PDB file of C-alpha atoms in Angstrom:
ATOM      1  CA  ILE A   1      47.256  53.492  81.691  1.00 65.00           C
ATOM      2  CA  MET A   2      44.146  53.854  83.817  1.00 74.00           C
ATOM      3  CA  ALA A   3      41.015  54.022  81.680  1.00 73.00           C
ATOM      4  CA  LEU A   4      38.672  56.950  82.172  1.00 75.00           C
ATOM      5  CA  MET A   5      35.647  54.649  82.281  1.00 75.00           C
ATOM      6  CA  PRO A   6      35.734  52.273  85.279  1.00 80.00           C
ATOM      7  CA  ALA A   7      36.195  48.599  84.403  1.00 80.00           C
ATOM      8  CA  PHE A   8      33.067  46.483  84.861  1.00 85.00           C
ATOM      9  CA  GLU A   9      33.522  42.810  84.109  1.00 87.00           C
ATOM     10  CA  ILE A  10      32.486  39.770  86.154  1.00 87.00           C
ATOM     11  CA  GLY A  11      35.246  37.208  86.462  1.00 88.00           C
ATOM     12  CA  LEU A  12      36.981  34.759  88.767  1.00 90.00           C
ATOM     13  CA  TRP A  13      40.285  36.641  88.752  1.00 93.00           C
ATOM     14  CA  ASN A  14      38.913  39.942  89.945  1.00 96.00           C
ATOM     15  CA  ALA A  15      39.757  42.259  92.821  1.00 96.00           C
ATOM     16  CA  TRP A  16      37.241  40.544  95.117  1.00 96.00           C
ATOM     17  CA  ILE A  17      40.042  38.151  96.094  1.00 94.00           C
ATOM     18  CA  PHE A  18      41.754  40.993  97.966  1.00 94.00           C
ATOM     19  CA  THR A  19      38.730  42.793  99.371  1.00 93.00           C
ATOM     20  CA  VAL A  20      36.984  39.684 100.695  1.00 92.00           C
ATOM     21  CA  LEU A  21      40.163  38.339 102.285  1.00 91.00           C
ATOM     22  CA  GLY A  22      40.881  41.755 103.769  1.00 90.00           C
ATOM     23  CA  PHE A  23      37.405  41.873 105.281  1.00 86.00           C
ATOM     24  CA  VAL A  24      37.227  38.273 106.560  1.00 86.00           C
ATOM     25  CA  LEU A  25      40.725  37.420 107.817  1.00 82.00           C
ATOM     26  CA  PRO A  26      40.838  39.879 110.741  1.00 76.00           C
ATOM     27  CA  TRP A  27      37.818  38.105 112.273  1.00 71.00           C
ATOM     28  CA  ILE A  28      39.610  34.745 112.384  1.00 68.00           C
ATOM     29  CA  PRO A  29      41.687  34.038 115.533  1.00 53.00           C
ATOM     30  CA  PRO A  30      42.908  36.002 117.441  1.00 53.00           C
ATOM     31  CA  TYR A  31      39.606  37.867 117.176  1.00 54.00           C
ATOM     32  CA  ILE A  32      37.635  34.783 118.256  1.00 54.00           C
ATOM     33  CA  ASN A  33      38.113  35.871 121.866  1.00 58.00           C
ATOM     34  CA  LYS A  34      36.784  39.391 121.339  1.00 62.00           C
ATOM     35  CA  GLU A  35      36.320  39.907 125.066  1.00 65.00           C
ATOM     36  CA  VAL A  36      40.080  40.094 125.552  1.00 62.00           C
ATOM     37  CA  VAL A  37      40.532  42.401 122.553  1.00 61.00           C
ATOM     38  CA  ASN A  38      37.717  44.708 123.656  1.00 64.00           C
ATOM     39  CA  LYS A  39      39.135  44.988 127.153  1.00 65.00           C
ATOM     40  CA  ARG A  40      42.507  45.817 125.690  1.00 63.00           C
ATOM     41  CA  MET A  41      41.246  48.442 123.284  1.00 60.00           C
ATOM     42  CA  GLY A  42      38.752  49.949 125.684  1.00 58.00           C
ATOM     43  CA  GLU A  43      36.088  52.392 124.613  1.00 52.00           C
ATOM     44  CA  LEU A  44      37.035  55.658 122.982  1.00 55.00           C
ATOM     45  CA  LYS A  45      34.905  58.592 123.971  1.00 55.00           C
ATOM     46  CA  TRP A  46      32.890  58.741 120.760  1.00 56.00           C
ATOM     47  CA  SER A  47      30.623  61.340 122.319  1.00 55.00           C
ATOM     48  CA  LYS A  48      33.474  63.818 121.895  1.00 61.00           C
ATOM     49  CA  PHE A  49      33.508  63.256 118.155  1.00 67.00           C
ATOM     50  CA  GLY A  50      31.945  66.201 116.355  1.00 75.00           C
ATOM     51  CA  ARG A  51      29.641  66.074 113.376  1.00 80.00           C
ATOM     52  CA  THR A  52      32.529  66.361 110.920  1.00 84.00           C
ATOM     53  CA  VAL A  53      34.307  63.310 112.337  1.00 85.00           C
ATOM     54  CA  LYS A  54      31.108  61.279 112.474  1.00 83.00           C
ATOM     55  CA  THR A  55      30.495  62.207 108.830  1.00 88.00           C
ATOM     56  CA  ALA A  56      34.009  61.028 107.961  1.00 89.00           C
ATOM     57  CA  LEU A  57      33.309  57.691 109.658  1.00 87.00           C
ATOM     58  CA  ILE A  58      30.038  57.289 107.778  1.00 89.00           C
ATOM     59  CA  VAL A  59      31.754  58.038 104.467  1.00 92.00           C
ATOM     60  CA  THR A  60      34.558  55.546 105.091  1.00 92.00           C
ATOM     61  CA  GLN A  61      32.739  52.746 106.914  1.00 90.00           C
ATOM     62  CA  ALA A  62      29.225  52.887 105.491  1.00 93.00           C
ATOM     63  CA  ILE A  63      29.891  54.116 101.948  1.00 95.00           C
ATOM     64  CA  ILE A  64      33.455  53.495 100.733  1.00 95.00           C
ATOM     65  CA  MET A  65      33.934  50.069 102.329  1.00 94.00           C
ATOM     66  CA  PRO A  66      30.714  48.385 101.088  1.00 94.00           C
ATOM     67  CA  PHE A  67      31.063  50.061  97.678  1.00 95.00           C
ATOM     68  CA  THR A  68      34.603  48.765  97.157  1.00 95.00           C
ATOM     69  CA  ILE A  69      33.666  45.233  98.235  1.00 95.00           C
ATOM     70  CA  ILE A  70      30.761  45.131  95.762  1.00 95.00           C
ATOM     71  CA  TYR A  71      32.671  46.798  92.937  1.00 96.00           C
ATOM     72  CA  SER A  72      35.653  44.486  93.402  1.00 96.00           C
ATOM     73  CA  PHE A  73      33.577  41.581  92.040  1.00 96.00           C
ATOM     74  CA  PHE A  74      33.415  43.425  88.707  1.00 95.00           C
ATOM     75  CA  LEU A  75      36.998  44.735  88.588  1.00 96.00           C
ATOM     76  CA  PRO A  76      39.456  42.454  86.728  1.00 96.00           C
ATOM     77  CA  LEU A  77      43.079  42.143  87.797  1.00 96.00           C
ATOM     78  CA  LYS A  78      45.715  43.074  85.238  1.00 95.00           C
ATOM     79  CA  LEU A  79      47.038  39.525  84.947  1.00 94.00           C
ATOM     80  CA  GLY A  80      50.421  39.082  83.322  1.00 93.00           C
ATOM     81  CA  THR A  81      51.379  42.738  83.756  1.00 95.00           C
ATOM     82  CA  VAL A  82      53.966  44.455  85.923  1.00 96.00           C
ATOM     83  CA  TRP A  83      51.129  46.348  87.633  1.00 96.00           C
ATOM     84  CA  LEU A  84      49.846  43.166  89.246  1.00 96.00           C
ATOM     85  CA  TYR A  85      53.270  42.369  90.691  1.00 96.00           C
ATOM     86  CA  ILE A  86      53.615  45.901  92.048  1.00 97.00           C
ATOM     87  CA  GLY A  87      50.151  46.020  93.588  1.00 97.00           C
ATOM     88  CA  LEU A  88      50.110  42.441  94.902  1.00 96.00           C
ATOM     89  CA  PRO A  89      52.585  42.908  97.798  1.00 97.00           C
ATOM     90  CA  ILE A  90      50.887  46.177  98.767  1.00 97.00           C
ATOM     91  CA  SER A  91      47.523  44.424  99.011  1.00 96.00           C
ATOM     92  CA  ILE A  92      48.973  41.437 100.867  1.00 95.00           C
ATOM     93  CA  LEU A  93      50.557  43.752 103.445  1.00 95.00           C
ATOM     94  CA  GLY A  94      47.209  45.483 103.858  1.00 95.00           C
ATOM     95  CA  ILE A  95      45.478  42.130 104.359  1.00 94.00           C
ATOM     96  CA  ILE A  96      47.861  40.728 106.980  1.00 93.00           C
ATOM     97  CA  MET A  97      48.352  43.969 108.917  1.00 93.00           C
ATOM     98  CA  PRO A  98      45.025  43.840 110.831  1.00 89.00           C
ATOM     99  CA  VAL A  99      45.631  40.153 111.565  1.00 88.00           C
ATOM    100  CA  LEU A 100      48.992  41.060 113.109  1.00 90.00           C
ATOM    101  CA  SER A 101      47.219  43.815 115.025  1.00 87.00           C
ATOM    102  CA  GLY A 102      44.808  41.261 116.455  1.00 83.00           C
ATOM    103  CA  VAL A 103      47.689  38.998 117.445  1.00 83.00           C
ATOM    104  CA  SER A 104      49.384  41.877 119.261  1.00 84.00           C
ATOM    105  CA  LEU A 105      46.206  42.847 121.113  1.00 80.00           C
ATOM    106  CA  TYR A 106      45.367  39.263 122.028  1.00 77.00           C
ATOM    107  CA  SER A 107      48.799  38.038 123.079  1.00 76.00           C
ATOM    108  CA  THR A 108      50.296  41.070 124.806  1.00 74.00           C
ATOM    109  CA  THR A 109      51.284  40.819 128.466  1.00 75.00           C
ATOM    110  CA  ALA A 110      51.080  44.585 128.984  1.00 74.00           C
ATOM    111  CA  PRO A 111      48.626  45.647 131.710  1.00 80.00           C
ATOM    112  CA  LEU A 112      45.319  47.166 130.602  1.00 77.00           C
ATOM    113  CA  GLU A 113      46.313  50.625 131.801  1.00 80.00           C
ATOM    114  CA  LYS A 114      49.166  50.725 129.270  1.00 86.00           C
ATOM    115  CA  PRO A 115      48.915  50.841 125.454  1.00 88.00           C
ATOM    116  CA  VAL A 116      50.055  47.978 123.258  1.00 88.00           C
ATOM    117  CA  THR A 117      53.398  48.946 121.735  1.00 91.00           C
ATOM    118  CA  THR A 118      54.720  45.577 120.582  1.00 90.00           C
ATOM    119  CA  GLY A 119      54.393  43.607 117.369  1.00 91.00           C
ATOM    120  CA  ILE A 120      52.881  45.562 114.485  1.00 93.00           C
ATOM    121  CA  TYR A 121      52.314  48.465 116.884  1.00 93.00           C
ATOM    122  CA  ARG A 122      56.069  49.088 116.898  1.00 93.00           C
ATOM    123  CA  ILE A 123      56.000  50.380 113.315  1.00 94.00           C
ATOM    124  CA  THR A 124      52.529  51.963 113.163  1.00 95.00           C
ATOM    125  CA  ARG A 125      50.111  53.383 115.719  1.00 94.00           C
ATOM    126  CA  ASN A 126      47.113  52.730 113.469  1.00 93.00           C
ATOM    127  CA  PRO A 127      47.509  49.373 111.702  1.00 93.00           C
ATOM    128  CA  GLU A 128      43.768  48.821 111.195  1.00 90.00           C
ATOM    129  CA  TYR A 129      43.157  52.152 109.471  1.00 92.00           C
ATOM    130  CA  PHE A 130      46.358  52.040 107.419  1.00 95.00           C
ATOM    131  CA  SER A 131      45.729  48.465 106.308  1.00 94.00           C
ATOM    132  CA  VAL A 132      42.555  49.440 104.447  1.00 95.00           C
ATOM    133  CA  PHE A 133      44.432  52.207 102.654  1.00 96.00           C
ATOM    134  CA  LEU A 134      47.058  49.676 101.549  1.00 97.00           C
ATOM    135  CA  GLN A 135      44.393  47.234 100.351  1.00 96.00           C
ATOM    136  CA  TYR A 136      42.684  49.871  98.232  1.00 97.00           C
ATOM    137  CA  LEU A 137      45.968  51.229  96.896  1.00 97.00           C
ATOM    138  CA  GLY A 138      47.185  47.726  96.034  1.00 97.00           C
ATOM    139  CA  VAL A 139      43.975  46.960  94.174  1.00 97.00           C
ATOM    140  CA  GLY A 140      44.161  50.304  92.409  1.00 96.00           C
ATOM    141  CA  VAL A 141      47.623  49.430  91.116  1.00 97.00           C
ATOM    142  CA  SER A 142      46.884  45.748  90.414  1.00 96.00           C
ATOM    143  CA  CYS A 143      43.809  46.654  88.376  1.00 95.00           C
ATOM    144  CA  LEU A 144      44.922  50.083  87.131  1.00 95.00           C
ATOM    145  CA  SER A 145      41.743  51.412  88.688  1.00 95.00           C
ATOM    146  CA  TRP A 146      41.504  55.131  89.407  1.00 95.00           C
ATOM    147  CA  VAL A 147      38.314  54.387  91.381  1.00 95.00           C
ATOM    148  CA  PHE A 148      40.135  52.266  93.975  1.00 97.00           C
ATOM    149  CA  THR A 149      43.095  54.634  94.008  1.00 96.00           C
ATOM    150  CA  LEU A 150      40.737  57.544  94.698  1.00 97.00           C
ATOM    151  CA  CYS A 151      39.035  55.545  97.466  1.00 97.00           C
ATOM    152  CA  ALA A 152      42.449  54.928  99.027  1.00 97.00           C
ATOM    153  CA  MET A 153      43.268  58.645  98.973  1.00 97.00           C
ATOM    154  CA  VAL A 154      39.884  59.661 100.404  1.00 96.00           C
ATOM    155  CA  TRP A 155      40.151  56.994 103.126  1.00 95.00           C
ATOM    156  CA  ILE A 156      43.608  58.007 104.386  1.00 95.00           C
ATOM    157  CA  THR A 157      42.815  61.733 104.115  1.00 95.00           C
ATOM    158  CA  LEU A 158      39.629  61.510 106.171  1.00 93.00           C
ATOM    159  CA  PHE A 159      41.274  59.395 108.867  1.00 92.00           C
ATOM    160  CA  HIS A 160      44.392  61.576 108.965  1.00 91.00           C
ATOM    161  CA  PHE A 161      42.673  64.950 109.209  1.00 88.00           C
ATOM    162  CA  GLN A 162      39.467  64.002 110.998  1.00 85.00           C
ATOM    163  CA  VAL A 163      39.289  60.738 112.953  1.00 83.00           C
ATOM    164  CA  ILE A 164      42.884  60.483 114.210  1.00 87.00           C
ATOM    165  CA  GLN A 165      42.956  64.135 115.253  1.00 82.00           C
ATOM    166  CA  VAL A 166      40.158  63.410 117.738  1.00 83.00           C
ATOM    167  CA  GLU A 167      41.076  59.834 118.628  1.00 85.00           C
ATOM    168  CA  GLU A 168      44.635  60.571 119.731  1.00 89.00           C
ATOM    169  CA  PRO A 169      43.661  63.069 122.483  1.00 88.00           C
ATOM    170  CA  SER A 170      41.277  60.424 123.815  1.00 85.00           C
ATOM    171  CA  LEU A 171      44.123  57.910 123.971  1.00 88.00           C
ATOM    172  CA  ILE A 172      46.386  60.451 125.655  1.00 91.00           C
ATOM    173  CA  GLU A 173      43.652  61.040 128.231  1.00 87.00           C
ATOM    174  CA  LYS A 174      43.410  57.284 128.794  1.00 85.00           C
ATOM    175  CA  TYR A 175      47.120  56.391 128.921  1.00 89.00           C
ATOM    176  CA  GLY A 176      48.762  59.719 129.825  1.00 92.00           C
ATOM    177  CA  ASP A 177      52.478  60.325 129.338  1.00 94.00           C
ATOM    178  CA  VAL A 178      53.061  56.703 128.346  1.00 93.00           C
ATOM    179  CA  TYR A 179      51.100  57.262 125.155  1.00 93.00           C
ATOM    180  CA  LYS A 180      52.836  60.587 124.500  1.00 94.00           C
ATOM    181  CA  GLU A 181      56.185  58.802 124.599  1.00 95.00           C
ATOM    182  CA  TYR A 182      54.786  56.105 122.331  1.00 94.00           C
ATOM    183  CA  MET A 183      53.710  58.792 119.853  1.00 95.00           C
ATOM    184  CA  LYS A 184      57.250  60.199 119.820  1.00 94.00           C
ATOM    185  CA  ARG A 185      58.775  56.801 119.054  1.00 94.00           C
ATOM    186  CA  THR A 186      56.259  55.312 116.632  1.00 95.00           C
ATOM    187  CA  PRO A 187      54.934  56.818 113.372  1.00 95.00           C
ATOM    188  CA  ARG A 188      51.239  57.523 113.039  1.00 94.00           C
ATOM    189  CA  TRP A 189      51.063  55.478 109.844  1.00 94.00           C
ATOM    190  CA  ILE A 190      54.179  53.415 109.168  1.00 91.00           C
ATOM    191  CA  GLY A 191      57.947  53.578 109.514  1.00 90.00           C
ATOM    192  CA  MET A 192      60.873  52.489 111.643  1.00 85.00           C
ATOM    193  CA  PRO A 193      60.399  53.336 115.331  1.00 86.00           C
ATOM    194  CA  LYS A 194      62.828  55.674 117.046  1.00 80.00           C
ATOM    195  CA  SER A 195      64.889  53.854 119.618  1.00 69.00           C
ATOM    196  CA  GLU A 196      64.596  55.032 123.211  1.00 58.00           C
ATOM    197  CA  LYS A 197      68.383  55.203 123.394  1.00 51.00           C
ATOM    198  CA  ARG A 198      68.639  57.537 120.414  1.00 47.00           C
ATOM    199  CA  GLU A 199      65.804  59.663 121.771  1.00 45.00           C
ATOM    200  CA  SER A 200      67.528  60.050 125.166  1.00 42.00           C
ATOM    201  CA  ILE A 201      70.759  61.124 123.458  1.00 38.00           C
ATOM    202  CA  GLN A 202      68.893  63.824 121.524  1.00 40.00           C
ATOM    203  CA  HIS A 203      67.466  65.161 124.763  1.00 38.00           C
TER     204      HIS A 203
END
């Protein structure tokens, strides 16, 4: 059962293993050639983001993320318990998801005027955002930490109701009907994509 008082214990087998790997791995190849990735992703029109969305980004990127990295050094894993084995695969998926995203962005042959819809982007439109949620949730379960679980819930809620709501229209403006069709086929967060054949039958 999750303790009311947050755990605070320095140790080798603490949650830092997940948070540090989750922060560092995405910057290893394919992100070495960031020029290619940046050209592929393009620049979202951040000027259109209102104060509420910018606040959400500050809370997630400048407060939650550094706090969880620091706190993870003092949060022990529940070694030898079923909670570790439940949370471990969730965290691992969250760690490798942004790496797979980088591979898709770096290796795609799609022209720049079309969105990347292959690889990890076939099952989620937002692998980078969702990966952090999975990392926090996995740590929350592995350590029975309500603090990390709460951070996971706040993270996904802010991105779902604030950032994504503004980001998606910008992507539609950039890619047009191609992105609208992609949105119909592929879940915002995660799930099996709808096949184009099945979609045409429904229409």
